[in-house]
Amino acid sequence: MMIHELFAYLCVNDAAAAIDFYRKAFGATEKFRLTEPSGRIGHAELDFDGTTVMLADEYPEFNSLRPRPSESTPVTIHLHVDNADAVVARALDAGATLEREVQDEFYGERGGVVRDPFGHRWNIGHSIEELSPEEMQRRYTAMMEQ
């Protein structure tokens, strides 16, 4: 099997509002959307500076359910940017909730975590140093032993 691409596909409550949030918070641009006569968005594609993220409104009848913002989510989307501090601030201004302050991390990134208004968790970071896997493991072990 040959995988050609991998896309994130987000299920949300109010896809139109989510598209607007991702535009404001992360600079995404809308490629297109497919909308039912009722207004429910069955499919939309956003361009995150060359990476496509797909999304749709919730479809309970097909067991396609959105995360609940008040509950834990097992998935985190990592967004690698030029300036994590600025992007986290922009996301907060657009309506995200801060889960972890921006800080320097042992693995060579500066980053923070936000939860968007639709329940999805975003780890936003930028590189501050290049590290080998061995050095990351050494730092991780030291951190976990403290």
mmCIF file of C-alpha atoms in Angstrom, residues 5 9 14 30 32 37 45 47 54 65 67 69 73 86 93 101 113 125 132 135:
data_model
loop_
_atom_site.group_PDB
_atom_site.id
_atom_site.type_symbol
_atom_site.label_atom_id
_atom_site.label_comp_id
_atom_site.label_asym_id
_atom_site.label_seq_id
_atom_site.Cartn_x
_atom_site.Cartn_y
_atom_site.Cartn_z
ATOM 1 C CA GLU A 5 -1.404 12.055 1.613
ATOM 2 C CA TYR A 9 -10.844 15.664 9.074
ATOM 3 C CA ASP A 14 -21.353 24.901 13.320
ATOM 4 C CA GLU A 30 -11.293 28.270 2.530
ATOM 5 C CA PHE A 32 -14.540 25.228 -0.918
ATOM 6 C CA PRO A 37 -30.210 23.198 1.571
ATOM 7 C CA GLU A 45 -11.636 22.133 2.848
ATOM 8 C CA ASP A 47 -5.754 25.504 3.292
ATOM 9 C CA MET A 54 -11.148 18.998 6.000
ATOM 10 C CA LEU A 65 -19.822 13.264 16.254
ATOM 11 C CA PRO A 67 -15.844 16.503 20.460
ATOM 12 C CA PRO A 69 -15.485 21.225 24.498
ATOM 13 C CA THR A 73 -10.171 14.729 23.738
ATOM 14 C CA ALA A 86 1.838 35.243 18.384
ATOM 15 C CA ASP A 93 -8.335 36.521 20.638
ATOM 16 C CA GLU A 101 0.951 28.592 28.476
ATOM 17 C CA VAL A 113 -1.773 24.380 23.832
ATOM 18 C CA GLY A 125 4.929 25.477 18.496
ATOM 19 C CA SER A 132 18.923 14.465 18.071
ATOM 20 C CA GLU A 135 19.345 14.237 23.289
#
